[in-house]
XYZ file of C-alpha atoms in Angstrom:
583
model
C 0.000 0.000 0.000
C 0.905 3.786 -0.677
C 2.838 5.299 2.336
C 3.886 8.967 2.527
C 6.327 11.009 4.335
C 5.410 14.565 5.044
C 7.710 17.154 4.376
C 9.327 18.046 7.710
C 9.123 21.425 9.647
C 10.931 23.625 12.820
C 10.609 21.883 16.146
C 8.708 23.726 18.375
C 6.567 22.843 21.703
C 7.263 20.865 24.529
C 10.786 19.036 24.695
C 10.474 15.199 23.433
C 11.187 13.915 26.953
C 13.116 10.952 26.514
C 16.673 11.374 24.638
C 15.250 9.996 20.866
C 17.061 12.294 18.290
C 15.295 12.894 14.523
C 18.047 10.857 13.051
C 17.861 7.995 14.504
C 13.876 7.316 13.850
C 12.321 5.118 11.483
C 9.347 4.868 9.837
C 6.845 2.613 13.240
C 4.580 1.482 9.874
C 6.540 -1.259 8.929
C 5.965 -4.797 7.983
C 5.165 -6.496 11.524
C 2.892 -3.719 11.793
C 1.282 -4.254 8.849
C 0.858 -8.254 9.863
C -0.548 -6.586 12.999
C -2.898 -4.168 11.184
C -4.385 -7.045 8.273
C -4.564 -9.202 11.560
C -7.230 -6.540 13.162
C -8.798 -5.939 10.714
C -9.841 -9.842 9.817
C -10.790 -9.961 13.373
C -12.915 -7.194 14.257
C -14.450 -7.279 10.516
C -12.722 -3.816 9.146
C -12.660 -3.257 5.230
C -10.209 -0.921 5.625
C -7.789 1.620 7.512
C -5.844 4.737 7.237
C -2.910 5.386 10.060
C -0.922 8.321 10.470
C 1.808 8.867 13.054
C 3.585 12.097 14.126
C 6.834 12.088 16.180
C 8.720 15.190 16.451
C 9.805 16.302 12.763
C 8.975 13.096 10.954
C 5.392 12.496 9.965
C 4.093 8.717 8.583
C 1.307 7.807 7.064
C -0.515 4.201 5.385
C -3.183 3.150 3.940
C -4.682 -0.717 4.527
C -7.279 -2.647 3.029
C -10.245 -1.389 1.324
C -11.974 1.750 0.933
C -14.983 0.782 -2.002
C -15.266 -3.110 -2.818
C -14.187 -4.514 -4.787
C -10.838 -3.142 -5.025
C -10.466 0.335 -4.471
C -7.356 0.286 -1.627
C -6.863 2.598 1.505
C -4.783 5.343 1.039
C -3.191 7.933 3.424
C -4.705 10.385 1.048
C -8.765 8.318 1.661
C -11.298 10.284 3.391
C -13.501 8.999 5.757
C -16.322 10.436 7.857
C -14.119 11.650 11.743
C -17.498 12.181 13.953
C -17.133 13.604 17.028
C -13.454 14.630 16.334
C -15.178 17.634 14.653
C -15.694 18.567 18.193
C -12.329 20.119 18.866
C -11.951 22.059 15.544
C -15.450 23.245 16.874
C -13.902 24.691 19.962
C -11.311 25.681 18.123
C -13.011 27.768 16.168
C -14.335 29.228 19.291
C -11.097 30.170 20.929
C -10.043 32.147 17.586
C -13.248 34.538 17.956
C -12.630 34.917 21.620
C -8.713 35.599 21.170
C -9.477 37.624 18.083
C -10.987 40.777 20.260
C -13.960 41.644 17.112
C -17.041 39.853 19.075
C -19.196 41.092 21.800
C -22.165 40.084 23.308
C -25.236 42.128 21.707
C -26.766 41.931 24.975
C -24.677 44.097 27.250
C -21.177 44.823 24.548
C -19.045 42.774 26.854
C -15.854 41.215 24.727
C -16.494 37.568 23.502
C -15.735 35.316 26.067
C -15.485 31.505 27.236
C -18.136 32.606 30.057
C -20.312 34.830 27.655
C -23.805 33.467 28.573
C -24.955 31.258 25.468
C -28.892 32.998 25.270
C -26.206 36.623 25.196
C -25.729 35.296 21.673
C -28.773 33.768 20.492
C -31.352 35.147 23.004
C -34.235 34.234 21.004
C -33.154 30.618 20.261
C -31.939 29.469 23.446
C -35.053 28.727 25.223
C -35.171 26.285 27.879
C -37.925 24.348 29.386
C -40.611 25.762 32.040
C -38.497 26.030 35.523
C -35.099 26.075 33.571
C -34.577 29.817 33.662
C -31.478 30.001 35.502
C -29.728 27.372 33.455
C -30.811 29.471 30.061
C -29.800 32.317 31.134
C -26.319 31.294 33.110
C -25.369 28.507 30.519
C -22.072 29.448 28.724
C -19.769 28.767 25.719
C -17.413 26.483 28.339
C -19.998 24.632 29.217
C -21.569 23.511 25.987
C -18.156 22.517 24.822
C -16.944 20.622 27.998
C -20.724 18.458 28.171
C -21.342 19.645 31.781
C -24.835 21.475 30.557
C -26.607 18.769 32.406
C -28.549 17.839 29.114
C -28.082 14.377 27.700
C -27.631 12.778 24.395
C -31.367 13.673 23.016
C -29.536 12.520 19.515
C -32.609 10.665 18.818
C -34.191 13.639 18.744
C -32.668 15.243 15.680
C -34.896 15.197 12.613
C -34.148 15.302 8.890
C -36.650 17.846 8.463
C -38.998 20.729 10.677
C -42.272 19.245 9.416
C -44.278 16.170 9.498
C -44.978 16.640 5.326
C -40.738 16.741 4.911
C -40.940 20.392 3.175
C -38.771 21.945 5.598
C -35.191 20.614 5.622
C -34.407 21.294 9.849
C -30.809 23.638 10.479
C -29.001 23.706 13.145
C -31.393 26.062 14.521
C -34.791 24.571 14.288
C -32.121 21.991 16.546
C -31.163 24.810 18.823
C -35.096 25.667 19.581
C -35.717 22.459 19.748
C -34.625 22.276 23.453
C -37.199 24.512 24.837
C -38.924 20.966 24.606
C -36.063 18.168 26.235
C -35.406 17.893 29.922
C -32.044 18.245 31.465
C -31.176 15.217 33.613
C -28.460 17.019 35.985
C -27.981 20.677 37.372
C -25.533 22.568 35.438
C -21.778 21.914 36.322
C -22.096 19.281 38.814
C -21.514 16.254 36.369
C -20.047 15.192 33.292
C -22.936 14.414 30.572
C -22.344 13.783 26.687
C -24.014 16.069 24.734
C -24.281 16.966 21.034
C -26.440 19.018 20.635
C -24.699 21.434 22.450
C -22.220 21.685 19.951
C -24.861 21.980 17.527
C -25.955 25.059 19.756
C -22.001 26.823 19.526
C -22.110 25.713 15.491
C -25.369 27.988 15.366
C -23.404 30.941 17.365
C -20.227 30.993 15.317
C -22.525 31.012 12.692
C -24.980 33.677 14.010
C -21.631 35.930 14.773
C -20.004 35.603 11.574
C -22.850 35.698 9.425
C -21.743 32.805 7.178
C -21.837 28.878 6.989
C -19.221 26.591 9.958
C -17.628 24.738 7.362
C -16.012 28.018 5.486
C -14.979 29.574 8.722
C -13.116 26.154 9.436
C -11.896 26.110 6.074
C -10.764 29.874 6.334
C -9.209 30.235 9.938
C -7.683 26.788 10.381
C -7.996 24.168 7.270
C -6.514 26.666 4.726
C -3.717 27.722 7.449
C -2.324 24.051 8.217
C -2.675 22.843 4.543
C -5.453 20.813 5.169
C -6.925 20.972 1.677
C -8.586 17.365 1.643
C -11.047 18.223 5.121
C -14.666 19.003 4.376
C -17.966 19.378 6.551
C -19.973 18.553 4.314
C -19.625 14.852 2.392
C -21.453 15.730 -0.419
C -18.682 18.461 -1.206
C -15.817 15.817 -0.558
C -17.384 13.895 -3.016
C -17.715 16.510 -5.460
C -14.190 17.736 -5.441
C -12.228 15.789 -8.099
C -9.313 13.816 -7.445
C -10.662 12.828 -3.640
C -11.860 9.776 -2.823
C -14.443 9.140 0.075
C -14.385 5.278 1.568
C -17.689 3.954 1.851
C -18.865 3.032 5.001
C -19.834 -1.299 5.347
C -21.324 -3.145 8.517
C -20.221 -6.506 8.965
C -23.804 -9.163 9.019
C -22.876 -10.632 12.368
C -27.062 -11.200 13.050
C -27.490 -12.429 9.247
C -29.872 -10.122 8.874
C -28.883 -8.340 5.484
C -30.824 -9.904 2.881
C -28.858 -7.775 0.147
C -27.544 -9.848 -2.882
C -24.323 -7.154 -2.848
C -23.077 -8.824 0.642
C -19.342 -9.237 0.056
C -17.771 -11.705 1.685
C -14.870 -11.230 4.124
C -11.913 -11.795 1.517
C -13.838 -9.421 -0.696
C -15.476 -11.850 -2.645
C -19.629 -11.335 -3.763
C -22.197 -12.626 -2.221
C -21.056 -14.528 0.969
C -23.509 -17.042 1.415
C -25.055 -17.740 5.043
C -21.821 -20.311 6.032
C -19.805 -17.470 6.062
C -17.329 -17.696 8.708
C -16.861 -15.546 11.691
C -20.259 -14.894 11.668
C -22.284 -15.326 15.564
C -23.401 -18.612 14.777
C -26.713 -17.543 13.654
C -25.885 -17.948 9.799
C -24.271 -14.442 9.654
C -21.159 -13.168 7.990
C -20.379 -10.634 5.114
C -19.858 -7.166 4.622
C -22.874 -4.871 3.730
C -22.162 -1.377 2.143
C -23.959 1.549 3.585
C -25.158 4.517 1.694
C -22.987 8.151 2.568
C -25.023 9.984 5.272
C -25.330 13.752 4.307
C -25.030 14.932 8.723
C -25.922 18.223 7.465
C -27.101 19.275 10.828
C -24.591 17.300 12.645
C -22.576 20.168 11.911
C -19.773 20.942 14.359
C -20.839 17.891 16.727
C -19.860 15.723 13.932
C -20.104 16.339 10.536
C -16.305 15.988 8.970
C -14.822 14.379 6.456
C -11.179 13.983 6.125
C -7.736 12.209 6.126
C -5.003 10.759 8.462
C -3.117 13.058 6.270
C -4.641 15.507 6.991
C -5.199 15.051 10.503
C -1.422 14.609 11.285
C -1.283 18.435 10.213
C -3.815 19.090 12.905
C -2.075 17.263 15.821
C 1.351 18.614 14.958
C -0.242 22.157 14.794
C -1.812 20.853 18.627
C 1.634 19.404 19.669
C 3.882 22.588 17.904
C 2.800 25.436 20.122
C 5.171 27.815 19.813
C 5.319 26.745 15.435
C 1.352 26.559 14.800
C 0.382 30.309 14.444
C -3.379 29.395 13.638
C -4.075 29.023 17.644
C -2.453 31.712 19.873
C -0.977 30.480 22.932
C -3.806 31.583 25.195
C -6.169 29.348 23.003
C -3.835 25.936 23.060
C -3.771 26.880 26.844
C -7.797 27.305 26.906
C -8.268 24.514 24.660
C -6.543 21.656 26.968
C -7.292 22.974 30.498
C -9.665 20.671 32.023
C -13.266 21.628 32.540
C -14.861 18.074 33.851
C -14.219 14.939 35.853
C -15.037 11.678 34.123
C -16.221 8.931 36.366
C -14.069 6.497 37.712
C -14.711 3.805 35.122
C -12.684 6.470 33.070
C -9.173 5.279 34.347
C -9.327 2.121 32.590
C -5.773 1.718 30.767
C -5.151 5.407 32.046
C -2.957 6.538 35.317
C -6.064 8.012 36.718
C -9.646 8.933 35.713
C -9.689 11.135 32.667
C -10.921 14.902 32.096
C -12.500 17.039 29.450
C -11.495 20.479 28.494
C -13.118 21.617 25.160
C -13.454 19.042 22.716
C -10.676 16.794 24.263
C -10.733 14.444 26.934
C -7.219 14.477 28.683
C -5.084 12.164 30.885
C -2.190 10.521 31.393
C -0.239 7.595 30.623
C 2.705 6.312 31.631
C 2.921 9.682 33.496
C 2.683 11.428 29.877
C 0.180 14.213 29.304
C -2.533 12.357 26.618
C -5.287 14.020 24.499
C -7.930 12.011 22.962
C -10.699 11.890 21.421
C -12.767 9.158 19.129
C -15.366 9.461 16.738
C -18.251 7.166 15.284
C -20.386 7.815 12.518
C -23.318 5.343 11.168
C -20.352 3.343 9.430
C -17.177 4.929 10.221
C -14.548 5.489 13.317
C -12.014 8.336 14.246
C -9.814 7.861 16.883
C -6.800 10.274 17.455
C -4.291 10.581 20.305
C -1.609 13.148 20.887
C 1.219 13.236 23.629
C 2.475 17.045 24.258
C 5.740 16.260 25.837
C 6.930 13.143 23.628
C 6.085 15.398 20.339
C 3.761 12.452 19.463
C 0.341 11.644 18.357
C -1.556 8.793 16.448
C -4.480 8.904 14.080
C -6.456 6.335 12.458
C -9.976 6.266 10.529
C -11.835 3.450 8.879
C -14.782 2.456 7.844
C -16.962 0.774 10.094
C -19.178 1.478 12.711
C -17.743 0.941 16.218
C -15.262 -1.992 14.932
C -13.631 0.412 13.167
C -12.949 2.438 16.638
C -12.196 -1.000 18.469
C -9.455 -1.852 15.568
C -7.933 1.462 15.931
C -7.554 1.527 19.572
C -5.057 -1.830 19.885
C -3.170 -0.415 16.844
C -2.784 3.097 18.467
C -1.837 1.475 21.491
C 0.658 -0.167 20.237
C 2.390 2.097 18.279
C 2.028 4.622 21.877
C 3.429 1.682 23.902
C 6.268 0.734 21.648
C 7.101 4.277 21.289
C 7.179 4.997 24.652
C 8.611 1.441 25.641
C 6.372 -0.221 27.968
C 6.711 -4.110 28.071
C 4.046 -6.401 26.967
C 3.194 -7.339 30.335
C 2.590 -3.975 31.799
C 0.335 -2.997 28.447
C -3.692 -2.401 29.220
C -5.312 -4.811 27.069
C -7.384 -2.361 24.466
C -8.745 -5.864 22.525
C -9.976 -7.419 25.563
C -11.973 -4.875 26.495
C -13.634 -4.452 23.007
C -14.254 -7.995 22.812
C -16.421 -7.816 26.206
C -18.087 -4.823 24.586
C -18.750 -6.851 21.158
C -20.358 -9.557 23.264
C -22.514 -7.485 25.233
C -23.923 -5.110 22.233
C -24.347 -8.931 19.781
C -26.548 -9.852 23.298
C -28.156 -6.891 24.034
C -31.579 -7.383 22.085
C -31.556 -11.193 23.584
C -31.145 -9.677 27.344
C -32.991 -6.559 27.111
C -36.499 -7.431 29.432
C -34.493 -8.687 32.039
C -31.689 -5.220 31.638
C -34.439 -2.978 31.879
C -37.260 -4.689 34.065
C -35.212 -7.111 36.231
C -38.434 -6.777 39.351
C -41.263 -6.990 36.410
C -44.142 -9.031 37.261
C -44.181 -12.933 36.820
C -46.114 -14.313 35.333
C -46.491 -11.004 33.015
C -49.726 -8.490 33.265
C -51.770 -8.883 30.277
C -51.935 -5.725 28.187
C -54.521 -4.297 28.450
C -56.014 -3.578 24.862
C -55.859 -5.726 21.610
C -52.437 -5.223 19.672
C -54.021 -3.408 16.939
C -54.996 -0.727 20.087
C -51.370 -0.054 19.998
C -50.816 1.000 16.224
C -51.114 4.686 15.465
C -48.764 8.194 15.180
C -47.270 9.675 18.487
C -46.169 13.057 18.298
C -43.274 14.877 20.353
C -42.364 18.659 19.411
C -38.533 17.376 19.264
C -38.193 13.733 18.609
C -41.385 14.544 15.964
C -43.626 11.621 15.346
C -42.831 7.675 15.898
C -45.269 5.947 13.923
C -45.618 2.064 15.259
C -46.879 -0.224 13.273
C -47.574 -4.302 14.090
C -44.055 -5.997 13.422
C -45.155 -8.884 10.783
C -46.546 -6.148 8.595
C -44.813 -5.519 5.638
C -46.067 -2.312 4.981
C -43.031 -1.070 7.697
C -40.291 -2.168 5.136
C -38.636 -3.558 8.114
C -38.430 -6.526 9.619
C -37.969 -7.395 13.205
C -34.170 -8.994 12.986
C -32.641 -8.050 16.248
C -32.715 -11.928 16.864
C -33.062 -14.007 14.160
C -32.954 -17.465 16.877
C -35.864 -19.593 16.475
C -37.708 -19.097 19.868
C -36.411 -15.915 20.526
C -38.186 -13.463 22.101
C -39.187 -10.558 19.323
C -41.300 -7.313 19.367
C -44.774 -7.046 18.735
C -44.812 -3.569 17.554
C -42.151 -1.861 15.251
C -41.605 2.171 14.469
C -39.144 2.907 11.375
C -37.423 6.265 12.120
C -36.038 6.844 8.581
C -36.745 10.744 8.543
C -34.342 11.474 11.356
C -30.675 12.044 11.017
C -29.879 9.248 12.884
C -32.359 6.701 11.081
C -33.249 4.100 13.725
C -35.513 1.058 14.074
C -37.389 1.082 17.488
C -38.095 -2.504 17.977
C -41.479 -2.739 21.414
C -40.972 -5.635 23.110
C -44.005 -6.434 26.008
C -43.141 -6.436 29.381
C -46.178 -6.497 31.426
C -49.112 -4.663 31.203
C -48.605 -1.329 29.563
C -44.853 -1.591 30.042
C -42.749 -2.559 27.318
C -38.560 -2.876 25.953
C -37.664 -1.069 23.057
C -34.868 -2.599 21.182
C -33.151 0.596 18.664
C -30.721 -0.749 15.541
C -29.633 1.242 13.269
C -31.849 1.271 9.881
C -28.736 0.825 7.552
C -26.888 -0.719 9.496
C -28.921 -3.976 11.462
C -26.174 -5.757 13.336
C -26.836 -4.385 16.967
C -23.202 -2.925 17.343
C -24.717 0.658 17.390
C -27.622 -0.939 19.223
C -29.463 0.792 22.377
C -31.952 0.073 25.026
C -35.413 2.272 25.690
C -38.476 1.656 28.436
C -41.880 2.224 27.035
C -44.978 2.543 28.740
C -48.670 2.954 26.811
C -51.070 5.154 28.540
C -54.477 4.033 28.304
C -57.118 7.234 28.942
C -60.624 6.758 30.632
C -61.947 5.976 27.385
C -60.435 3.267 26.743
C -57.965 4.158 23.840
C -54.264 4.651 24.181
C -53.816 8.484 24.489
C -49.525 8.362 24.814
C -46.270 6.767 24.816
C -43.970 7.906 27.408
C -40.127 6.586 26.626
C -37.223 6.682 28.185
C -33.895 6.502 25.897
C -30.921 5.532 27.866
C -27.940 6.589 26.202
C -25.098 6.702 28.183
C -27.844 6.565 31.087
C -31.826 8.185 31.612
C -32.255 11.126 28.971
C -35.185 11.906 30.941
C -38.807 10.525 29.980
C -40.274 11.955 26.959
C -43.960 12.215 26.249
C -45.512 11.580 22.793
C -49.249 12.409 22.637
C -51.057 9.897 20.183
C -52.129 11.995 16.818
């Protein structure tokens, strides 16, 4: 495969820390690497994968496996979707309008600042439920960007378009308003919660302050800058731009549940048949390509498209400090102080718990200062490391969903450890811990009554109404409307194939949640009486990797008829209980 050498530039930054001198280094991306890297990726069912690795002057960068069956190889110079590691150009971004003196807030003329209220900026927008007034009017930049708003995920609740008759595409602003209607699970600043949308909300005020579109202020104040000239936020102008090439995304059929006749098989060959091996025993096996997912309102949550090559620009410029003019010193300082404490959990093949400062969680290892941050998209993973004081970072992308982040983990811990020198026995094992993970999410829809009602009545309640009672439109002014329909009817489009097993237990009811930007299968389950599991997969991508856990409870009104669905998504734990009134 194609491997590339970046030109070299001044050292600059933090000293390397440990004695190795330019000359003496050689290229880590050689051949027991690659038996290491075509190793992965047959096990954790990767087409393909781009690596990049920057120490000190000398930049590396390869290209394995495939980008587009049948043929079509990784390159350093590939593009892939990078997720959520659009978060910290995001913040970036930020820092450059603070540092840059030329912003104020409209509301009182104060300078531009990390603490400038949020509803300062977009008072109109940035409306917050009943009994949420403090947090919508104290909420501030640094807290959107370091997730400690107290809102959740709510990423179910971001729809493809503003209106039930799909005439009005959504922006990130219908997104932004949007929150007036989702509960916050936590006070603000007391814990550490995951959120997206919020960067959706700072997307909308760089946007809002510089009066034109994220991607060309990106493009302007940092792409352009560091050379990055193959980095877009938008995938439909990657794949416009001649001479690029964008890898499709693929899910591996570990359920069997593709019936496509394109299935490749896992030595690229067509149409893997159901004996393929390394399948879950259930007659899966195969690759599946997915289509490209436009993320237009994923915006600066998520919505890049890149290179390693390109990315190794961006950690140098990260490591360089003194070199990389695009960030001032006060904004690399801003930019990596921490803002959060991660649980405990967090210290898992760390020294300690981890941190976030804006767009970056933050550690150490080994006693080194470590940056990192992943990325997943539908059917595509980021992940990208950077050590400060060793002048030394690691990038890789490919292109699958959650495997993809599980392959590039081991092989970015291995090129850290071996750089660093840590023997095999004192190494954190990265691909033990994703297998557990695998396991769990291929078991999750068989285990999901007794995960989310372990103290449910036995026998079960009865429902209460005929299953038919059930079917209808239930409308929510942010997650919009889940229509359910009755599982075995092929009118859905969809079938119920979260577990294929003969005898196992399947839903009864079935809502297809193709106009949302995450498109999303909810899969109702019964419980006992009015209480039921919800099972989400991913529409285009059914293999349960991406797969998530809900509660559901009917409410049956004095008349007899079901009059809601209350639901509570657990993403990373409760996103509150939302209330959908039956249409």
């Amino acid at each position: 495969m194609e491997q590339k050498v970046l030109p070299l530039s001044s050292p600059g930054g933090e000293g390397d820390g440990d004695g190795v001198t330019e000359k003496k280094k050689k290229s880590p991306l050689d051949a027991d690497f690659r038996a290491s890297v075509e190793e992965a990726l047959r096990r954790w069912h990767v087409p393909g994968i781009a690596v990049a690795v920057v120490d000190g002057e000398s930049t590396w960068a390869e290209g394995y496996g495939i980008a587009n069956f049948p043929s079509s190889p990784v390159t350093p110079s590939t593009l892939f979707y990078t997720g959520s590691t659009t978060k910290a150009f995001t913040a970036a971004v930020t820092s450059l309008l603070v540092d840059s003196g030329n912003y104020s807030s409209p509301q009182d003329a104060s300078p531009l600042g990390w603490q400038t209220p949020i509803s300062h900026l977009i008072r109109d927008d940035f409306v917050l439920q009943d009994g949420r007034e403090w947090p919508a009017a104290h909420l501030t930049l640094e807290d959107a960007l370091s997730h400690r708003t107290g809102f959740p995920r709510h990423d179910k609740a971001l729809a493809r378009y503003s209106d039930d008759d799909h005439h009005h595409p959504s922006t990130i602003r219908d997104v932004v308003r949007s929150l007036r209607y989702l509960p916050m699970v936590a006070e603000p600043r007391v814990t550490w919660r995951y959120c997206n949308i919020m960067f959706m909300v700072v997307s909308h005020v760089i946007q809002t302050l510089t009066g034109q579109w994220l991607g060309a202020t990106m493009r302007e104040r940092v792409w352009e800058p560091l050379g990055m000239g193959s980095t877009f936020l938008s995938v439909e102008e990657a794949l416009g731009t001649p001479g690029v090439e964008v890898a499709r995304g693929y899910y591996w059929d570990y359920l069997g549940a593709s019936q496509s006749q394109d299935k490749i098989g896992g030595d690229g060959s067509s149409a893997a048949g159901p004996d393929e091996e390394d399948g879950d025993g259930k007659g899966g096996g195969g690759f599946v390509g997915v289509p490209f997912s436009s993320l237009a309102i994923a915006s600066g949550a998520g919505g890049i498209v890149s290179s390693v090559l390109d990315y190794a620009r961006w950690i140098k410029c990260l490591i360089d400090e003194d070199d990389c003019t695009v960030l001032p010193r006060k904004a690399h300082r801003e930019l990596k102080a921490a803002r959060a404490v991660l649980s405990p959990e967090s210290a898992e093949g760390y020294d300690a718990p981890l941190a976030y400062s804006l767009g970056w969680l933050l550690g150490t290892y080994k006693g080194h200062r470590v940056f990192t941050h992943g990325g997943g998209m539908e059917a595509h993973g980021a992940e990208v490391y950077f050590f400060p004081g060793l002048k030394y970072g690691v990038v890789t992308l490919a292109n699958t969903a959650i495997t993809s982040n599980m392959a590039g983990m081991e092989l970015a811990w291995k090129l850290i450890n071996d750089r660093i020198g840590v023997p095999e026995k004192e190494r954190f094992d990265w691909a033990a811990k994703s297998q557990k993970t695998l396991d769990e999410q291929l078991q999750l829809a068989d285990t999901a009554i007794e995960k989310l009602y372990p103290d449910r009545a036995d026998p079960p309640l009865p429902r209460a109404l005929p299953l038919q009672s059930y079917v209808g439109k239930y409308f929510h002014p942010a997650y919009r409307t889940v229509t359910i329909e009755l599982a075995d009817d092929d009118s859905s489009g969809h079938s119920s194939n979260s577990s294929g097993e003969k005898g196992k237990k399947r839903g009864e009811l079935i809502a297809v949640r193709a106009d949302m930007e995450w498109q999303m299968v909810f899969e109702f389950r019964h419980v006992s009486g009015e209480f039921w599991a919800v099972v989400i997969d991913f529409l285009n991508t059914p293999n349960m990797l991406n797969g998530q856990l809900a509660r559901a409870e009917f409410v049956v009104g004095v008349a007899g008829t079901v009059d809601k669905l209350r639901m509570e998504f657990l993403e990373d734990g409760s996103e509150g209980v939302i209330v959908f009134d039956r249409v």
